[in-house]
PDB file of C-alpha atoms in Angstrom:
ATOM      1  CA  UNK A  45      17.772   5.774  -2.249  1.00  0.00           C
ATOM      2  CA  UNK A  46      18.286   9.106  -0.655  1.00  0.00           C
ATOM      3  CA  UNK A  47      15.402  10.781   0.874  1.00  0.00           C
ATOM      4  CA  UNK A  48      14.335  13.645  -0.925  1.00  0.00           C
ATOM      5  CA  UNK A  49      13.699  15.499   2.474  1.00  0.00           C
ATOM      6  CA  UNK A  50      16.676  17.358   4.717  1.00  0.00           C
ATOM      7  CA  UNK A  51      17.488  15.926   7.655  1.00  0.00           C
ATOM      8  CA  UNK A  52      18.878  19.032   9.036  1.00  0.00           C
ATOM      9  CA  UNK A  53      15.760  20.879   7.810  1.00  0.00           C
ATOM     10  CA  UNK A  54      13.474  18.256   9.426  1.00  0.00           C
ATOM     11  CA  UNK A  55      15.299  18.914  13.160  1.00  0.00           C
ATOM     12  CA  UNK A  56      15.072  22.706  12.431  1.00  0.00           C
ATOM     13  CA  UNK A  57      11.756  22.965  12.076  1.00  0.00           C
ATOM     14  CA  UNK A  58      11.137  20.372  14.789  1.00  0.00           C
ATOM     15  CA  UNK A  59      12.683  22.578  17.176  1.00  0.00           C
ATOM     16  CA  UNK A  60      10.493  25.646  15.914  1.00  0.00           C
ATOM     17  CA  UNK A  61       7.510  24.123  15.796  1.00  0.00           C
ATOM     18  CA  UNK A  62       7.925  22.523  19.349  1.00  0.00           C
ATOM     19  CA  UNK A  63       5.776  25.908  20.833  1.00  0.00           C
ATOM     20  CA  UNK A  64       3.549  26.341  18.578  1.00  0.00           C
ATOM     21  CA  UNK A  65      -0.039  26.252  18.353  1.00  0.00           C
ATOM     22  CA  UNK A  66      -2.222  23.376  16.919  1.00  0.00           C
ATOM     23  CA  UNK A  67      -3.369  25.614  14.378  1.00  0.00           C
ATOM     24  CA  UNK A  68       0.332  27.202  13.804  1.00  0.00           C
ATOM     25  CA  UNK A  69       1.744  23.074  12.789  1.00  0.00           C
ATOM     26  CA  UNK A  70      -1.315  21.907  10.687  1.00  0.00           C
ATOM     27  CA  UNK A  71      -0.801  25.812   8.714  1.00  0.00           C
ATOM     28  CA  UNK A  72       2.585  24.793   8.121  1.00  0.00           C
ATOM     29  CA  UNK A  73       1.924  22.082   6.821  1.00  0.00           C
ATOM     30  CA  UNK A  74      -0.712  23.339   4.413  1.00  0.00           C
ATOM     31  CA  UNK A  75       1.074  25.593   3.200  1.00  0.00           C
ATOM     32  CA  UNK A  76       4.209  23.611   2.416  1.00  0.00           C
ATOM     33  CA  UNK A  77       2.568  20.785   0.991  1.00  0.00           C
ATOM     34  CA  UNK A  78      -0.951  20.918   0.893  1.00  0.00           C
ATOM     35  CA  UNK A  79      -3.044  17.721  -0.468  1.00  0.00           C
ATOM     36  CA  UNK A  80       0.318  15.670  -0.183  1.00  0.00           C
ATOM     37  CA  UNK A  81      -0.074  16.114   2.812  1.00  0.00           C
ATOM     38  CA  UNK A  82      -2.993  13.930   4.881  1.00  0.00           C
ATOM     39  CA  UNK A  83      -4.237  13.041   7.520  1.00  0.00           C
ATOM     40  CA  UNK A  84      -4.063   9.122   8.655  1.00  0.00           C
ATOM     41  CA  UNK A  85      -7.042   8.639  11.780  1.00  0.00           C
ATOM     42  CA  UNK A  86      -7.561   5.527  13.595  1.00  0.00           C
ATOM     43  CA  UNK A  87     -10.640   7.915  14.798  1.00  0.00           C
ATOM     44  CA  UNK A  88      -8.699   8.201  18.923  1.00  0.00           C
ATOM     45  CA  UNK A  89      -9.735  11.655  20.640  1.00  0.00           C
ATOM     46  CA  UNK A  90      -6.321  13.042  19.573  1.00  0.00           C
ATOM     47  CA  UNK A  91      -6.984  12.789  15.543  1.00  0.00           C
ATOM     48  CA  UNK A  92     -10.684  13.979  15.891  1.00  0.00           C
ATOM     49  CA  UNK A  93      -8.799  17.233  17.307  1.00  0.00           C
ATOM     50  CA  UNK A  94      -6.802  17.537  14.929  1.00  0.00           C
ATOM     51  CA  UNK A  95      -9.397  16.856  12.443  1.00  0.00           C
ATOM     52  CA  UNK A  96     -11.667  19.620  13.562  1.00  0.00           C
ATOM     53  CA  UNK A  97      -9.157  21.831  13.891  1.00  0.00           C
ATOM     54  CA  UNK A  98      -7.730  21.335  10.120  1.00  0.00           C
ATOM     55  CA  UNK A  99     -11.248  21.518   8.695  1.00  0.00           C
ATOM     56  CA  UNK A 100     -12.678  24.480  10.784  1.00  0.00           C
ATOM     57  CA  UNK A 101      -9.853  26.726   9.472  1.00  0.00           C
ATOM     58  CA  UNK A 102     -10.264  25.400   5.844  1.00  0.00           C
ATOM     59  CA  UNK A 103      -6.949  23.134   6.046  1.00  0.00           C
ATOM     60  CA  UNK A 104      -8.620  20.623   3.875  1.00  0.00           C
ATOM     61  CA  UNK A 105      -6.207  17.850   4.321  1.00  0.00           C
ATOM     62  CA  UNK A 106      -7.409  14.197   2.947  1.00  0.00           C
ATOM     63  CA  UNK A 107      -8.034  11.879   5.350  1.00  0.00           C
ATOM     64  CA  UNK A 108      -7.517   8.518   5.210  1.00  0.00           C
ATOM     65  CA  UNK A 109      -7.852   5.475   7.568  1.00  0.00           C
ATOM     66  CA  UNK A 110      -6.938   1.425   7.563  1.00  0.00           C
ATOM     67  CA  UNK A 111      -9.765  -0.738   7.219  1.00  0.00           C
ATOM     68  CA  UNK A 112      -8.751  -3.970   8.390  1.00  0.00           C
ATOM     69  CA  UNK A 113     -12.059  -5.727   7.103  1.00  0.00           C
ATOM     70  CA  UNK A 114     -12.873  -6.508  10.799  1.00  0.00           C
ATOM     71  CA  UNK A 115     -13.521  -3.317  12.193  1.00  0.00           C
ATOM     72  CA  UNK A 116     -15.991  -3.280  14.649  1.00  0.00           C
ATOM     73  CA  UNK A 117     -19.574  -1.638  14.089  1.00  0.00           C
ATOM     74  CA  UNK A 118     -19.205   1.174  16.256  1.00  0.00           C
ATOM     75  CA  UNK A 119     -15.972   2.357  14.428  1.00  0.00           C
ATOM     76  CA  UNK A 120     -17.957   2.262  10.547  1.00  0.00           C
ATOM     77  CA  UNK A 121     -20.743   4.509  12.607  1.00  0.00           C
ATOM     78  CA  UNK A 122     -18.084   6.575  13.899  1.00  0.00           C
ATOM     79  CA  UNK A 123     -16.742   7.435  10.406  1.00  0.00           C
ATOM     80  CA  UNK A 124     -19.857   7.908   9.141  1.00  0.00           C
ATOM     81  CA  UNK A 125     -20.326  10.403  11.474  1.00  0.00           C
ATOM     82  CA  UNK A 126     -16.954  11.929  10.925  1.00  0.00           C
ATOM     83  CA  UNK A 127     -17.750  12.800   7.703  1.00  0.00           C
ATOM     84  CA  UNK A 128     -21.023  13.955   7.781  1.00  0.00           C
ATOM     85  CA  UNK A 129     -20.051  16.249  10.558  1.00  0.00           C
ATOM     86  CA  UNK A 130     -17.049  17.388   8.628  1.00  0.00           C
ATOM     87  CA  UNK A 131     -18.571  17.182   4.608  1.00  0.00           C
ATOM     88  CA  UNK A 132     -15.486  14.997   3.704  1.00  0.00           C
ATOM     89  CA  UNK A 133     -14.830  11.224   2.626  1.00  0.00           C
ATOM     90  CA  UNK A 134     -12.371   8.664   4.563  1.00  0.00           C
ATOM     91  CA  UNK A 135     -10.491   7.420   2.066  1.00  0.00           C
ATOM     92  CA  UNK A 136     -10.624   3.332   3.428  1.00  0.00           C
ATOM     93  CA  UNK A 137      -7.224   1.973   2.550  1.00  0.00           C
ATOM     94  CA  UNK A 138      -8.193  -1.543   2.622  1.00  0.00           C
ATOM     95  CA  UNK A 139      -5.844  -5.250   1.940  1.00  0.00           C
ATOM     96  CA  UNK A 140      -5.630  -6.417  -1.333  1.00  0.00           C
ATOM     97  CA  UNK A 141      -7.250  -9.820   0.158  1.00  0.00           C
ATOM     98  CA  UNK A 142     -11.107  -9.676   1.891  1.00  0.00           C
ATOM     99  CA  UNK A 143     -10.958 -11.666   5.382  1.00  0.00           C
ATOM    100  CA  UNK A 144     -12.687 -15.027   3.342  1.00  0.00           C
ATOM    101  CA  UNK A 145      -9.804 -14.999   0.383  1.00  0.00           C
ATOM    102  CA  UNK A 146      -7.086 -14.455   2.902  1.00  0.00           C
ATOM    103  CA  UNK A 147      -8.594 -17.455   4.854  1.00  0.00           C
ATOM    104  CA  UNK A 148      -8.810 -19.529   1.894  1.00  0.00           C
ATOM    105  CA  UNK A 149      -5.039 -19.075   0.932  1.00  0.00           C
ATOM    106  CA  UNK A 150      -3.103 -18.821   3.917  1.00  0.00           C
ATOM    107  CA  UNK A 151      -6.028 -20.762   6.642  1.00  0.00           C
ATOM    108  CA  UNK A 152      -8.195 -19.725   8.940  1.00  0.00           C
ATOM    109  CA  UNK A 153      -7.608 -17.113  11.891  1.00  0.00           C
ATOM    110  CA  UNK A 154      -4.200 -16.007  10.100  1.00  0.00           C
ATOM    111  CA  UNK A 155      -4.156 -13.396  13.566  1.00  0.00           C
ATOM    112  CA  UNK A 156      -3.943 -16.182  15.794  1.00  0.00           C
ATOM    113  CA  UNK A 157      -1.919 -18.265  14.088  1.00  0.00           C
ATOM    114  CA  UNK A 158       0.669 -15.863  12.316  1.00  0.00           C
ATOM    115  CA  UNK A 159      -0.011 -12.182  13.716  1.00  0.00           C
ATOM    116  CA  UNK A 160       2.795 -10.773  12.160  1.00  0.00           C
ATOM    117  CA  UNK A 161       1.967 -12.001   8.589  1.00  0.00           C
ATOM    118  CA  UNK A 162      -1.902 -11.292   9.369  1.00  0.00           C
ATOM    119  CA  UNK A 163      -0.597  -7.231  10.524  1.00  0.00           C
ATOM    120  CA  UNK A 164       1.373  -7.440   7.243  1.00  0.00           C
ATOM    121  CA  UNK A 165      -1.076  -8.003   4.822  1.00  0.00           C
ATOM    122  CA  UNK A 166      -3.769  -5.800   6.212  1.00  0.00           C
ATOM    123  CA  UNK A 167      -2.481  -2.868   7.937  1.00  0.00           C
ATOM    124  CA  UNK A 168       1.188  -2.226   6.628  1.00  0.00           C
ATOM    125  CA  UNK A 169       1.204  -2.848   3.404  1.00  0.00           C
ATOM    126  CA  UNK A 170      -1.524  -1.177   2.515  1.00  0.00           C
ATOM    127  CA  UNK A 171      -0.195   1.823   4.607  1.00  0.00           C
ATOM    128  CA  UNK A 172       2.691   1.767   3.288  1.00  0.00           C
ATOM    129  CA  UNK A 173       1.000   2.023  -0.668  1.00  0.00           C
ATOM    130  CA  UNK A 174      -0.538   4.899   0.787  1.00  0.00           C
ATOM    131  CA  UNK A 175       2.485   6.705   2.183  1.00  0.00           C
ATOM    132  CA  UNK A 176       4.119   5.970  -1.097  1.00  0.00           C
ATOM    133  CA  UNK A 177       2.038   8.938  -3.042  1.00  0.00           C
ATOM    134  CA  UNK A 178       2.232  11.552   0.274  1.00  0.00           C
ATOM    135  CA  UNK A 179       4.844  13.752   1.736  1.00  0.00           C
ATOM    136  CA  UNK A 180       3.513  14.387   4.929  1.00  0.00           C
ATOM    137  CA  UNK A 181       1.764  11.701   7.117  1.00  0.00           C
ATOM    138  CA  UNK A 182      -0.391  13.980   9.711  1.00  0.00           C
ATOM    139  CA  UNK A 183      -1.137  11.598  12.900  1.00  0.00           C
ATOM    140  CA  UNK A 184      -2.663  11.837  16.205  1.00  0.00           C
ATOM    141  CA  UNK A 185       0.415  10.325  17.901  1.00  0.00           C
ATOM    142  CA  UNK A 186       1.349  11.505  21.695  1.00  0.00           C
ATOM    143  CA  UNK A 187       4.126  11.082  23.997  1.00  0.00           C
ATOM    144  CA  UNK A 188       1.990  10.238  26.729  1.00  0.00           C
ATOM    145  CA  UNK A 189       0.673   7.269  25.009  1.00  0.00           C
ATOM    146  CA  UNK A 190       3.462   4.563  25.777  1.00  0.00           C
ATOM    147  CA  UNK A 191       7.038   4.549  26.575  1.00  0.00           C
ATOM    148  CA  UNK A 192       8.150   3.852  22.925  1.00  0.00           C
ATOM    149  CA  UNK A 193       6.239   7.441  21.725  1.00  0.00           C
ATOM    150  CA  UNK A 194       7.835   9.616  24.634  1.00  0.00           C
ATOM    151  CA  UNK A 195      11.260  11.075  22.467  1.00  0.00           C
ATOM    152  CA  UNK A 196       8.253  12.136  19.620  1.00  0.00           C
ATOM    153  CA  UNK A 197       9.286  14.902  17.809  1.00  0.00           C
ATOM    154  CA  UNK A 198       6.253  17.490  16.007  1.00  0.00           C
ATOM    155  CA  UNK A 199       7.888  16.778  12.487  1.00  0.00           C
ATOM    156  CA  UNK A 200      10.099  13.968  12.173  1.00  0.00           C
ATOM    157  CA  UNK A 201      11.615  11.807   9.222  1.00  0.00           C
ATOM    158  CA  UNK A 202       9.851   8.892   8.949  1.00  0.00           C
ATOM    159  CA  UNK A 203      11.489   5.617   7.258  1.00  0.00           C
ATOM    160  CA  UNK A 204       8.173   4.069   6.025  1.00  0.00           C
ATOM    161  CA  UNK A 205       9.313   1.691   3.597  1.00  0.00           C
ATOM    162  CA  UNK A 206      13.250  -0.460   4.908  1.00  0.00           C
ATOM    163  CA  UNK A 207      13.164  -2.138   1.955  1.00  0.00           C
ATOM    164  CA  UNK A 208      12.115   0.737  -0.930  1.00  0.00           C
ATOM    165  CA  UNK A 209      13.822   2.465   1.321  1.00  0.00           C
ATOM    166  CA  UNK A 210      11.452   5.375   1.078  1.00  0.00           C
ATOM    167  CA  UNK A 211      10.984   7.865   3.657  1.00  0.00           C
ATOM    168  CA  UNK A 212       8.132  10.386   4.328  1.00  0.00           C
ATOM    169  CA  UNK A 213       7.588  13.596   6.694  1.00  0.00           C
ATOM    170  CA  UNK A 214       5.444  12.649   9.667  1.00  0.00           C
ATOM    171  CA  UNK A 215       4.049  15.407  11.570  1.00  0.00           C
ATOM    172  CA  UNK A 216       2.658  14.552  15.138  1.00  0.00           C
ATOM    173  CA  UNK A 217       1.106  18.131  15.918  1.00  0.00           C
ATOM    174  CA  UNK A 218      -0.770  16.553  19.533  1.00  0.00           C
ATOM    175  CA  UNK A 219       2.914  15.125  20.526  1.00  0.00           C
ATOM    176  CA  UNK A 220       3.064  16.781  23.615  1.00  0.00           C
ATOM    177  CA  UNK A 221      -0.345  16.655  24.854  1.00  0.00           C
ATOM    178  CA  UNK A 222      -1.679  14.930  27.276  1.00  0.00           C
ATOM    179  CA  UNK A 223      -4.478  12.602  27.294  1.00  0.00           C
ATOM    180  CA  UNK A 224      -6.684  15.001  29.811  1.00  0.00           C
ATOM    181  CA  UNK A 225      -6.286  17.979  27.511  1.00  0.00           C
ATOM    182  CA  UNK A 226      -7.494  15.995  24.674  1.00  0.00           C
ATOM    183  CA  UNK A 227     -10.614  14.910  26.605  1.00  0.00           C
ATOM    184  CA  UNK A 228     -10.896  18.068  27.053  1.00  0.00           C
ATOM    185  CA  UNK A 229     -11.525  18.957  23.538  1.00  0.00           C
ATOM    186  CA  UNK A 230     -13.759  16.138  22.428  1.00  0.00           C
ATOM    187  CA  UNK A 231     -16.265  14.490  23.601  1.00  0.00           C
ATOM    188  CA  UNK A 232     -15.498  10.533  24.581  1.00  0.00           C
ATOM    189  CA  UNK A 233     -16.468   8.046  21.091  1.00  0.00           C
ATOM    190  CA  UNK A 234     -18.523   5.304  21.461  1.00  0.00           C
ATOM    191  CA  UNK A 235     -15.836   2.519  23.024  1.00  0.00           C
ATOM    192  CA  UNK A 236     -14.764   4.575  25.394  1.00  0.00           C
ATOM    193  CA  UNK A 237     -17.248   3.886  27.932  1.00  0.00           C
ATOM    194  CA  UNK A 238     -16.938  -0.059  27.636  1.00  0.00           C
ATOM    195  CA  UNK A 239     -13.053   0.707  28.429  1.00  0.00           C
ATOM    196  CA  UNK A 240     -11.426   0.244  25.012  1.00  0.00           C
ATOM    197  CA  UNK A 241      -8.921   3.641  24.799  1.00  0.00           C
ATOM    198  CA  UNK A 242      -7.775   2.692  20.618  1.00  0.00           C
ATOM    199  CA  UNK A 243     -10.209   1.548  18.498  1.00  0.00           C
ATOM    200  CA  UNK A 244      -8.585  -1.125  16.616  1.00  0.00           C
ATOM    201  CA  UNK A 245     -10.573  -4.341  15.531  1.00  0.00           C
ATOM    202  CA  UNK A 246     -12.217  -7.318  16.387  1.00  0.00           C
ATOM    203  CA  UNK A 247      -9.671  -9.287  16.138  1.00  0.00           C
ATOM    204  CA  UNK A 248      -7.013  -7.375  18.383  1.00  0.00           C
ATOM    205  CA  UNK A 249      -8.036  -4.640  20.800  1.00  0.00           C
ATOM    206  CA  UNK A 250      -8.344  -6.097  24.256  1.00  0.00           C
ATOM    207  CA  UNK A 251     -10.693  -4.544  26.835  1.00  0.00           C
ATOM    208  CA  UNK A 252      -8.740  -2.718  29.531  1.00  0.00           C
ATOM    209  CA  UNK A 253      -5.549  -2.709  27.916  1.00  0.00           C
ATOM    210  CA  UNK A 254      -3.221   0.098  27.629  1.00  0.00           C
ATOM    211  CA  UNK A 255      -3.619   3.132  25.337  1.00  0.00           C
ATOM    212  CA  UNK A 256      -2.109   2.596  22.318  1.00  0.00           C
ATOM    213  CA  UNK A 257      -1.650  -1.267  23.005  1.00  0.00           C
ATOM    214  CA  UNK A 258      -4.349  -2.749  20.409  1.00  0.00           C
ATOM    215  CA  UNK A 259      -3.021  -6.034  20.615  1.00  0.00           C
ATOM    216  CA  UNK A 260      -3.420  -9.138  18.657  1.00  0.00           C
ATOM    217  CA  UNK A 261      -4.996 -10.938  21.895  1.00  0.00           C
ATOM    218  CA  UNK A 262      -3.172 -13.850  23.161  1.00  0.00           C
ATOM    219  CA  UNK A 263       0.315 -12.367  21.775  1.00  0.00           C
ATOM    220  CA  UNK A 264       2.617  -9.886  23.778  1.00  0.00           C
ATOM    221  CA  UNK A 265       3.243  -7.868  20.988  1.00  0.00           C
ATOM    222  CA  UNK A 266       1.370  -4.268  19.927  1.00  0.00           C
ATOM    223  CA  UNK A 267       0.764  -4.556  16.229  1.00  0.00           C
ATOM    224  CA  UNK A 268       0.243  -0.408  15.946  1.00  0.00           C
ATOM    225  CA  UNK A 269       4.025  -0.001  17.126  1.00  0.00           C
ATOM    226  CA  UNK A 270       5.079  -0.433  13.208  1.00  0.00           C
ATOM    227  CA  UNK A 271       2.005   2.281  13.072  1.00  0.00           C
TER     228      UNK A 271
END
């Protein structure tokens, strides 16, 4: 299926928007598509800026985030927070199985014993369902993050679904910041100071690991790279 966005256009505005402001992307974007466009937060420094900067300047993007069913307590608190601070609602997208049915049917500990299927079934899929009804996905990516983020572009065409074959616009307005501007701008969340940099969940961020790694623990593989 062809995308129903322009390459060409896509790299155009790419290269304009490369200079601009915070403020000058998320306008754009507004502006272009408004509520299909949205904001996806896994609640890291870098989406909280962009948050705050969306909402203070009545950008009223939705917002939505993965809830894996085994997020940890401080993350629920840190929504919470989110939108009271903000006046909005987190749209959860959450697996079509809870934790106990998914046990039932396919065992125990599906993370430890098949991560992939286990990332599968309760982050891309229902990511994926999401993307399906948006044009822009607005995320808190940057190039500092890991080696596999550093050619980031600030809009980009993003090939969500390989076998749909659908495609969305993915706009990564903090690409080229670095991590010390963005601590700069917000104040540290909870996990911070116990070392974890990427709130994932209980069963797969690792104290001390790398940024963006939020691995399953016990595999070598980072199950937010699909992300």
């Amino acid at each position: 299926m062809p995308s129903k966005f322009d390459p060409e256009e896509i790299r155009r505005k790419a290269e304009e928007l490369e200079s601009a402001s915070l403020r000058e992307v998320l306008s754009w974007a507004w502006e272009k598509f408004g509520m299909r466009a949205a904001i996806g937060t896994s609640f890291q420094g870098a989406g909280l800026v962009v948050m705050n900067e969306a909402f203070s300047h009545g950008l009223n993007f939705p917002v939505f985030t993965i809830d894996t069913g085994l997020l940890f307590p401080e993350t629920h608190e840190l929504k919470a927070a989110i939108e009271k601070r903000f006046a909005i609602t987190i749209e959860p997208l959450i697996p079509e199985q809870t934790v106990e049915q998914q046990a039932a049917d396919l065992g125990p500990e599906l993370w430890k014993n098949k991560p992939d299927l286990c990332c599968s079934l309760r982050k891309v899929i229902p990511l994926q369902k999401k993307l399906s009804t948006l044009d822009v996905w607005i995320t808190g990516v940057r190039r500092q993050q890991n080696d596999a983020r550093e050619k980031t572009k600030i809009v980009e065409l993003y090939h969500f679904d390989v076998l749909r074959d659908l495609y969305i616009v993915k706009l990564n307005p903090m690409a080229a910041r670095t991590r010390e501007q963005v601590q700069d701008s917000i104040k540290k969340h909870a996990l911070t100071a116990f070392g974890y940099r990427s709130i994932g969940h209980t069963r797969s961020t690792a104290n001390g690991e790398s940024e963006r790694a939020a691995r399953w623990t016990g595999f070598d593989k980072s199950i937010r790279k699909r992300l």
